[in-house]
Short mmCIF file of C-alpha atoms and ligand atoms in Angstrom, two decimals:
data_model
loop_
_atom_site.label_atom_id
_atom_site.label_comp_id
_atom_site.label_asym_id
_atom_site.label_seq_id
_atom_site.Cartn_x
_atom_site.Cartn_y
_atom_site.Cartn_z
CA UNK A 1 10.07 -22.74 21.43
CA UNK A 2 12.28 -25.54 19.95
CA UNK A 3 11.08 -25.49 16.39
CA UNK A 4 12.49 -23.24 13.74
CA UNK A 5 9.64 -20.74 12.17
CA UNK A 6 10.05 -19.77 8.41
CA UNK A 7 8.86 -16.13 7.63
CA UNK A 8 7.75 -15.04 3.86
CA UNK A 9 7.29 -11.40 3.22
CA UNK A 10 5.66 -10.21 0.41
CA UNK A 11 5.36 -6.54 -0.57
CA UNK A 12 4.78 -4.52 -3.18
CA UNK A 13 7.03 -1.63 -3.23
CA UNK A 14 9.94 0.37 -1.55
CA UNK A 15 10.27 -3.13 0.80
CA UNK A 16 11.83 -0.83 3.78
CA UNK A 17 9.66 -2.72 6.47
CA UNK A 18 10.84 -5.85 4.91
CA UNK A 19 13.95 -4.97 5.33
CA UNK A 20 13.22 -3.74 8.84
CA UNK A 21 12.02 -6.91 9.24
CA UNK A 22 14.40 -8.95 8.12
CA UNK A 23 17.52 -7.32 9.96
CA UNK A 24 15.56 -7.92 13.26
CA UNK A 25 15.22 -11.68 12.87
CA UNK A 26 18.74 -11.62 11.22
CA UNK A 27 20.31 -13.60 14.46
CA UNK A 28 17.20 -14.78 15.96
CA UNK A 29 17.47 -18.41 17.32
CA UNK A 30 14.17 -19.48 15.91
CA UNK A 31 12.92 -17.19 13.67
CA UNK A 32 14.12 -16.25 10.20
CA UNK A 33 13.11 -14.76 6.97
CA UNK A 34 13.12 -17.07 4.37
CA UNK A 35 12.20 -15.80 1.05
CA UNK A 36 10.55 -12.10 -0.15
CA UNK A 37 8.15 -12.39 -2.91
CA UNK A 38 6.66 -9.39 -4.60
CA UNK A 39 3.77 -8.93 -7.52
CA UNK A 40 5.96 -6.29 -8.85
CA UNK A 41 9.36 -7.31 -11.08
CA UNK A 42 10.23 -3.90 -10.79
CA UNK A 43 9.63 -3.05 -7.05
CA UNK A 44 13.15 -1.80 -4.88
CA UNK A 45 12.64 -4.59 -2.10
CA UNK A 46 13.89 -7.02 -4.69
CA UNK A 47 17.42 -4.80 -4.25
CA UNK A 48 16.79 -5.01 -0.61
CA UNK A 49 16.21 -8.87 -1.05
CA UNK A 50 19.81 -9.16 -2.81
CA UNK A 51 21.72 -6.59 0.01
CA UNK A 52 20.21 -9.20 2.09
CA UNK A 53 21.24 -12.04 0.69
CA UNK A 54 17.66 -13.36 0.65
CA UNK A 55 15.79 -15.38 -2.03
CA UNK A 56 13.45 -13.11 -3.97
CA UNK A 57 10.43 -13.73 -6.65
CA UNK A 58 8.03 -12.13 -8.73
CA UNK A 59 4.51 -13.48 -8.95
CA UNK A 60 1.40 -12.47 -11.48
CA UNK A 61 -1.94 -12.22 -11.07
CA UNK A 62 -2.80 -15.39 -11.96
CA UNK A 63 -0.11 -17.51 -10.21
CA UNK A 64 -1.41 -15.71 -7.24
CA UNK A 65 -4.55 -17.08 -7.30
CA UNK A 66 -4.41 -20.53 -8.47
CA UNK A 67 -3.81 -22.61 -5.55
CA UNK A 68 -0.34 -23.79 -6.92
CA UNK A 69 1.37 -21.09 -5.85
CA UNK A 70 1.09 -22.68 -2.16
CA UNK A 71 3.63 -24.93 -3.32
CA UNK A 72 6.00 -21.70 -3.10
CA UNK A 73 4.99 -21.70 0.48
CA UNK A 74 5.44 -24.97 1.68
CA UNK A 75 8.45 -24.32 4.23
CA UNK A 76 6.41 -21.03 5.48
CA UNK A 77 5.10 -20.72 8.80
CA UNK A 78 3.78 -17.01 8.72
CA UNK A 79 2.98 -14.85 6.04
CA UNK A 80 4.14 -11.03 6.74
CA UNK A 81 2.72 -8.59 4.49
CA UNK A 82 4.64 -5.44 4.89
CA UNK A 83 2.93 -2.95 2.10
CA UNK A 84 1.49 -5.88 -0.03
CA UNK A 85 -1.59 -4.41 -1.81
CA UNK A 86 -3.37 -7.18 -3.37
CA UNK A 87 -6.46 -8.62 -0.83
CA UNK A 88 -5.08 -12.35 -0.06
CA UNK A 89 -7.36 -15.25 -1.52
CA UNK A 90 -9.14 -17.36 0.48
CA UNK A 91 -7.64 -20.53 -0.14
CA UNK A 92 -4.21 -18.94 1.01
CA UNK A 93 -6.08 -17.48 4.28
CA UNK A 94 -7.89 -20.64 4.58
CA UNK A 95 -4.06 -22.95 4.37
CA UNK A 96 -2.81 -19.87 6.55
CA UNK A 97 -5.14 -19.24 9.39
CA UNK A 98 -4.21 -16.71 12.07
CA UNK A 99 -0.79 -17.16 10.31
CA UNK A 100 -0.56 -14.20 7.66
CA UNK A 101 -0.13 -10.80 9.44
CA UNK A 102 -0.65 -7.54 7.61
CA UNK A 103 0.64 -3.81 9.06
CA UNK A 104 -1.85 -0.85 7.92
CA UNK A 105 -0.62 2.55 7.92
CA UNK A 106 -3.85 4.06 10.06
CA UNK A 107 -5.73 3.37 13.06
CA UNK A 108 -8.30 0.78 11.92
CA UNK A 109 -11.10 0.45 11.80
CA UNK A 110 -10.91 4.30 10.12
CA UNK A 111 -9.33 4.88 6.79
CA UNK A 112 -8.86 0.88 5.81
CA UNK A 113 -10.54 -0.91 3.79
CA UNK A 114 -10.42 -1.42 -0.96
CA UNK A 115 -8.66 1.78 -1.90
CA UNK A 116 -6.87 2.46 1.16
CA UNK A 117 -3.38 1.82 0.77
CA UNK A 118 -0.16 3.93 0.53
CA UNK A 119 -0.36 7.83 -0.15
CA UNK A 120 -3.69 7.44 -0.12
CA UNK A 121 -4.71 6.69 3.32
CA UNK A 122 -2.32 9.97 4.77
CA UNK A 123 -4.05 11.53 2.24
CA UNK A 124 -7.51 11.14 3.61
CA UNK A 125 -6.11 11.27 7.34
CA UNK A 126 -4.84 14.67 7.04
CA UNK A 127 -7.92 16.26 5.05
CA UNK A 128 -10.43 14.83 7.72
CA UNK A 129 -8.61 16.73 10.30
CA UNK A 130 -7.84 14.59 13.14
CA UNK A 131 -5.54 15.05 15.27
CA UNK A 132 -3.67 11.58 15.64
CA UNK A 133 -2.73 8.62 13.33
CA UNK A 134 -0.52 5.47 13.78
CA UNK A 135 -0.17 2.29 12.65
CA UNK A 136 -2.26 -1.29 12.96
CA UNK A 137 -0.59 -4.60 13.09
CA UNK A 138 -3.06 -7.19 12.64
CA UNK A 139 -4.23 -10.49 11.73
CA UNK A 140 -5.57 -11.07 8.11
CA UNK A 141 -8.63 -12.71 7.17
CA UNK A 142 -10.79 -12.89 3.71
CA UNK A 143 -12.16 -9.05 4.17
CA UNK A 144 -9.24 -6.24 3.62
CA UNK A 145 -8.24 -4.71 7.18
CA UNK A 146 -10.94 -6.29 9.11
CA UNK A 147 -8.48 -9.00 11.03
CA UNK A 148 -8.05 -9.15 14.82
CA UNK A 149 -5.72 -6.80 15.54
CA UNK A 150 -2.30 -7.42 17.51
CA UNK A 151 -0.94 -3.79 18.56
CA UNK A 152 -1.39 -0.55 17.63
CA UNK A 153 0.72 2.64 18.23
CA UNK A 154 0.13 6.32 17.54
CA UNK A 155 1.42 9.38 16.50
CA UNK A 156 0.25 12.95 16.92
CA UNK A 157 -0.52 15.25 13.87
CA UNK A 158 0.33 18.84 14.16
CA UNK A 159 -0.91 21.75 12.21
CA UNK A 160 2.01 21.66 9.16
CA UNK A 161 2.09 17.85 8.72
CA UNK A 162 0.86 16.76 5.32
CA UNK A 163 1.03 13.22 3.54
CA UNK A 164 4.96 13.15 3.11
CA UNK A 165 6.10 14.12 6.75
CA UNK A 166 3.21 11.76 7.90
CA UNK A 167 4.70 8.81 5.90
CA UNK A 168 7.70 9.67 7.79
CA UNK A 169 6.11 9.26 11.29
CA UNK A 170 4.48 6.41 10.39
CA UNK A 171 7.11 4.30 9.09
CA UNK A 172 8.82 5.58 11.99
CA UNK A 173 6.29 3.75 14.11
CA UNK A 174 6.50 0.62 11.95
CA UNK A 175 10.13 0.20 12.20
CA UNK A 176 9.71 0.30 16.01
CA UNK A 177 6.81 -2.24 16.61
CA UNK A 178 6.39 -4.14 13.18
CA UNK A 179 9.44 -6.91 14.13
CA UNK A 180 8.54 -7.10 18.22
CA UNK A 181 4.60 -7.82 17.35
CA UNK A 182 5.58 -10.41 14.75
CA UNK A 183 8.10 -12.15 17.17
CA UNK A 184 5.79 -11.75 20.24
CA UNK A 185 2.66 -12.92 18.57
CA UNK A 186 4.61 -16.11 17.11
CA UNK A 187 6.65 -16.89 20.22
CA UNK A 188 2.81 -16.87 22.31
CA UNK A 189 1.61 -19.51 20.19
CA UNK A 190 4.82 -21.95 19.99
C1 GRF B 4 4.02 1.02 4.83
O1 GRF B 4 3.68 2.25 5.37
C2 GRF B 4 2.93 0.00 5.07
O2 GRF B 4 2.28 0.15 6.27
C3 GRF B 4 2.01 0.32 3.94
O3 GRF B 4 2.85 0.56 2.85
C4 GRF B 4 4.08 1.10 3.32
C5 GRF B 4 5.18 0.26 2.74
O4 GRF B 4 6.43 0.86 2.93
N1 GRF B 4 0.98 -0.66 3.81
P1 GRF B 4 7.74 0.05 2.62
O5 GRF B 4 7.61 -0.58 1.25
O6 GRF B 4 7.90 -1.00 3.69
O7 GRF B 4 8.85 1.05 2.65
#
């Protein structure tokens, strides 16, 4: 691989895969974290995004999706969403194709899809009773969680778990496989 690939991350929240993330490809010779936007001024990976010493933005709505805000993107090679919970638009799917990757916090195809995001996909995992969860890495097209997947990984739920010591697994999972899958999948197609 002899050119350098540009990461964005976007997410909406806490930002600790992004920071997972970003630590990983801290010394990589190829790949590196450019820039962290979030749709939230107020969201804690911003903090992260300082620590860092990596550029961070806030977007709206509506700069989202007018096509403009590709101009934001124009050094990016791969989109990482890592807890982003707005559905992508297609003209940023279409100028990104096979190049945005998402992580879900389940074992798609169960508990994805609108409304299935955060507390409440552990949520609905541990009241239907199964006995396993994990986490899905996958590509992102126009239709929420329905992508080709790249990896997935599992966990096992015991009788006592409940939505917070499930989060706990799971990100546990994330911080494991989220940076390998990304620099794996981009590494077999440069
Ligand atoms: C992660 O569990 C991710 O899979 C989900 O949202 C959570 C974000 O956590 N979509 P963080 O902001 O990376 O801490």
């Amino acid at each position: 691989m002899n050119k350098n690939i540009n990461l964005a991350i976007l997410a909406s929240g806490s930002g600790s895969n992004a920071e997972n993330i970003a630590k990983y490809f801290e010394t990589h010779p190829h790949i590196q974290v450019k820039e962290i936007l979030s749709n939230k001024a107020n969201a804690f990976v911003h903090e992260r995004a300082k620590q860092l010493d990596i550029p961070s933005f806030t977007f709206s709505k509506n700069e989202f999706q007018d096509t403009s805000f590709i101009k934001r993107l124009e050094d990016i090679d791969y989109i990482i969403l890592a807890g982003f919970l707005w559905l992508i638009p297609k003209y940023l799917v279409k100028a990104f194709p096979n190049r945005i990757i998402n992580i879900h916090p389940a074992l798609l195809p169960n508990f994805g899809g609108k409304g299935m995001y955060g507390e409440n996909v552990h949520k609905a995992v541990i009241e239907s009773g199964i006995k396993e969860s994990g986490i899905t890495i996958h590509l992102v097209n126009e239709e929420y969680d329905k992508g080709e997947v790249l990896h997935q990984a599992k966990c096992e739920i015991i009788g006592d778990d409940t939505a917070e010591s499930l989060v706990k697994k799971i990100h546990v999972l994330e911080f494991e496989h989220f940076p390998r899958v990304i620099e794996e999948y981009i590494q077999s197609r440069n």
